[in-house]
C-alpha positions as a printed Julia matrix, in Angstrom:
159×3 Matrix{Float64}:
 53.16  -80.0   -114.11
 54.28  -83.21  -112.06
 56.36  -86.17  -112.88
 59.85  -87.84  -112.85
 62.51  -85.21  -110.94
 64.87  -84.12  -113.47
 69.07  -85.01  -111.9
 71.07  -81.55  -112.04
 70.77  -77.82  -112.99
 68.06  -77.18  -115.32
 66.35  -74.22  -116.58
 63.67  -73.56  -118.91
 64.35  -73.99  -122.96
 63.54  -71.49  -125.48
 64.54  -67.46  -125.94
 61.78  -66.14  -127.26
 59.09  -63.84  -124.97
 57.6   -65.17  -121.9
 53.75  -64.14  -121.65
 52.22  -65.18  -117.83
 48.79  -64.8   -117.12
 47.28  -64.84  -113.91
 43.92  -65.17  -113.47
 41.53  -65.54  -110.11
 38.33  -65.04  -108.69
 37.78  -63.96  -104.98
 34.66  -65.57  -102.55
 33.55  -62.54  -101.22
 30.49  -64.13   -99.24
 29.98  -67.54   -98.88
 26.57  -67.85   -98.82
 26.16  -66.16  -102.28
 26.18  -69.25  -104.16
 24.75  -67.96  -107.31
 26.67  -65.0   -107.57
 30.16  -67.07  -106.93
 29.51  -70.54  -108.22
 29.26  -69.87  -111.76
 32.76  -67.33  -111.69
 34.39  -70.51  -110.52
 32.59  -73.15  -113.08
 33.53  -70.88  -115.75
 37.24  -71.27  -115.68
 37.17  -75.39  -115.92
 35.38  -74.67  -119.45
 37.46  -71.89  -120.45
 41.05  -73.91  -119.95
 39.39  -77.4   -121.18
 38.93  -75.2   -124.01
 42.11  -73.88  -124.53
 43.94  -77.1   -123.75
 42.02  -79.06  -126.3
 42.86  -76.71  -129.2
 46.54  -75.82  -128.67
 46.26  -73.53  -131.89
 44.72  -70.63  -129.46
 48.24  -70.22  -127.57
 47.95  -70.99  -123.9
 51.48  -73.59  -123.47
 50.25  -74.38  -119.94
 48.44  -73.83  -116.54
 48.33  -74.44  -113.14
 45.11  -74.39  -110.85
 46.1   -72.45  -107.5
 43.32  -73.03  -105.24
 43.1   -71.36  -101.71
 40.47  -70.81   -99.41
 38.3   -68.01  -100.46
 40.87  -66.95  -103.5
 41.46  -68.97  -106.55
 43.43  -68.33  -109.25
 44.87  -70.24  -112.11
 48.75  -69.65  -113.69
 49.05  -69.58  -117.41
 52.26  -69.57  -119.76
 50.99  -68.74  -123.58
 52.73  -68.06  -126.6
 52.37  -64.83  -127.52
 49.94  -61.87  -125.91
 48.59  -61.21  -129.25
 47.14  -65.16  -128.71
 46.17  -64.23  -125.34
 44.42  -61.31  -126.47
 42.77  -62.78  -129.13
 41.44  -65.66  -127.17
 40.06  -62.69  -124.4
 37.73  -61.21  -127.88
 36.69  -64.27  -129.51
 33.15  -64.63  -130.0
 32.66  -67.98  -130.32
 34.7   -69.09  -127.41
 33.58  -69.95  -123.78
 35.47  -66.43  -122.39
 32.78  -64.03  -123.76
 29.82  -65.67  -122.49
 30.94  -66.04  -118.98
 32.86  -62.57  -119.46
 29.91  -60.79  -120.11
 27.9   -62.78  -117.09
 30.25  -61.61  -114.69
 30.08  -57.77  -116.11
 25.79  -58.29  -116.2
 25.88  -59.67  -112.19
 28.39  -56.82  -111.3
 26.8   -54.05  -113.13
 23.5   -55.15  -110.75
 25.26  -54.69  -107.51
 26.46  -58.21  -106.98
 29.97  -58.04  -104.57
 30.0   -61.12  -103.5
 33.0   -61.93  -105.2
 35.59  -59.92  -107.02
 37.27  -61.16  -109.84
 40.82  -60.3   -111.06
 44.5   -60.89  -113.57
 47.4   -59.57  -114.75
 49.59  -60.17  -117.45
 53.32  -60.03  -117.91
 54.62  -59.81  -121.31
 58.23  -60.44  -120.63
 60.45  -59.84  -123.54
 63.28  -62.84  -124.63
 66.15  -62.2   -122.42
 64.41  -60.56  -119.06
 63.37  -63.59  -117.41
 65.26  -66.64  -116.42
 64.8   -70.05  -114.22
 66.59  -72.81  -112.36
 65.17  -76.44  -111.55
 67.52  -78.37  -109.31
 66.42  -81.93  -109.17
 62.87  -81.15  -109.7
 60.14  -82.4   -111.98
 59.85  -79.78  -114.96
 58.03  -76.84  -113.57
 56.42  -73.89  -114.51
 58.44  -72.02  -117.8
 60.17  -75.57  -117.57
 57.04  -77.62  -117.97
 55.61  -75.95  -120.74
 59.01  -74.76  -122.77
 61.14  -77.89  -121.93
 64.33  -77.91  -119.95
 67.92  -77.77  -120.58
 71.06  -78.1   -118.27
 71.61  -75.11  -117.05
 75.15  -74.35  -118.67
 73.4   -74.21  -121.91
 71.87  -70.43  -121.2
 74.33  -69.61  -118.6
 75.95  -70.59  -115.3
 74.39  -68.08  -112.94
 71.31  -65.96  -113.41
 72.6   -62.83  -114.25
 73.86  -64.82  -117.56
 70.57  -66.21  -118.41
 69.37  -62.42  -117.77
 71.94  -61.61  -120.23
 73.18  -59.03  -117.86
């Protein structure tokens, strides 16, 4: 989500729902190496995954890296493609899914895991980009001038 800054108003394209995912893992003692390491080589695997078959839903991410937290934001297409991604058997989530449950089940704390997801239904979300690169919604939807879905943001809202 870099590139060329995009002259004027912009906000994201598109009408339709708006699902974000967040998802992170927390370092809850450093010197637990095998309890945190693989948490945080699983995710690389799970969106090189997702990215290389576009079919499974996820539009886009962004790593969010901080110093004992890290987290990575996702725009998909639908929750149902979400959620069906989260079940499948043959995909990298289980597997490391079911890892994380085994290690925690045995006592492991040493790091905490966590997401949420916001199923935003078309019309209850809205964005501006002024003379940026296209960015978040905008990076994975598209953008269009702004006068397009409305001047100010309680038009885009639909309010």
């Amino acid at each position: 989500m870099s590139g060329k800054p995009v002259e004027g108003r912009m906000t994201a394209d598109g009408d339709g729902e708006a699902v974000v995912f967040l998802v992170g893992m927390r370092i809850n003692s450093w010197w637990a190496v095998r309890s945190w390491l693989p948490v945080f080589l699983a995710m690389p695997r799970m969106i090189k995954e997702q990215a290389r078959d576009r079919e499974r839903g996820m539009l886009g991410y962004r790593f969010l890296p901080g110093l004992r937290n890290f987290a990575v934001l996702q725009y998909w297409e639908s929750k149902d493609k979400l959620l069906a991604y989260a079940v499948d058997q043959g995909g990298e989530h289980r597997p490391a899914w079911t890892a994380y449950n085994r290690r925690a089940r045995a006592g492991r704390d040493k790091v905490g895991f966590w997401h949420e997801t916001y199923a935003v239904p078309a019309g209850s979300y809205e964005s501006i980009y002024a003379n940026m690169p296209p960015h978040g919604l905008g990076a994975v939807r598209g953008v269009v001038p702004v006068g397009r879905r409305g001047e100010r943001a309680a038009d885009r809202l639909g309010a």
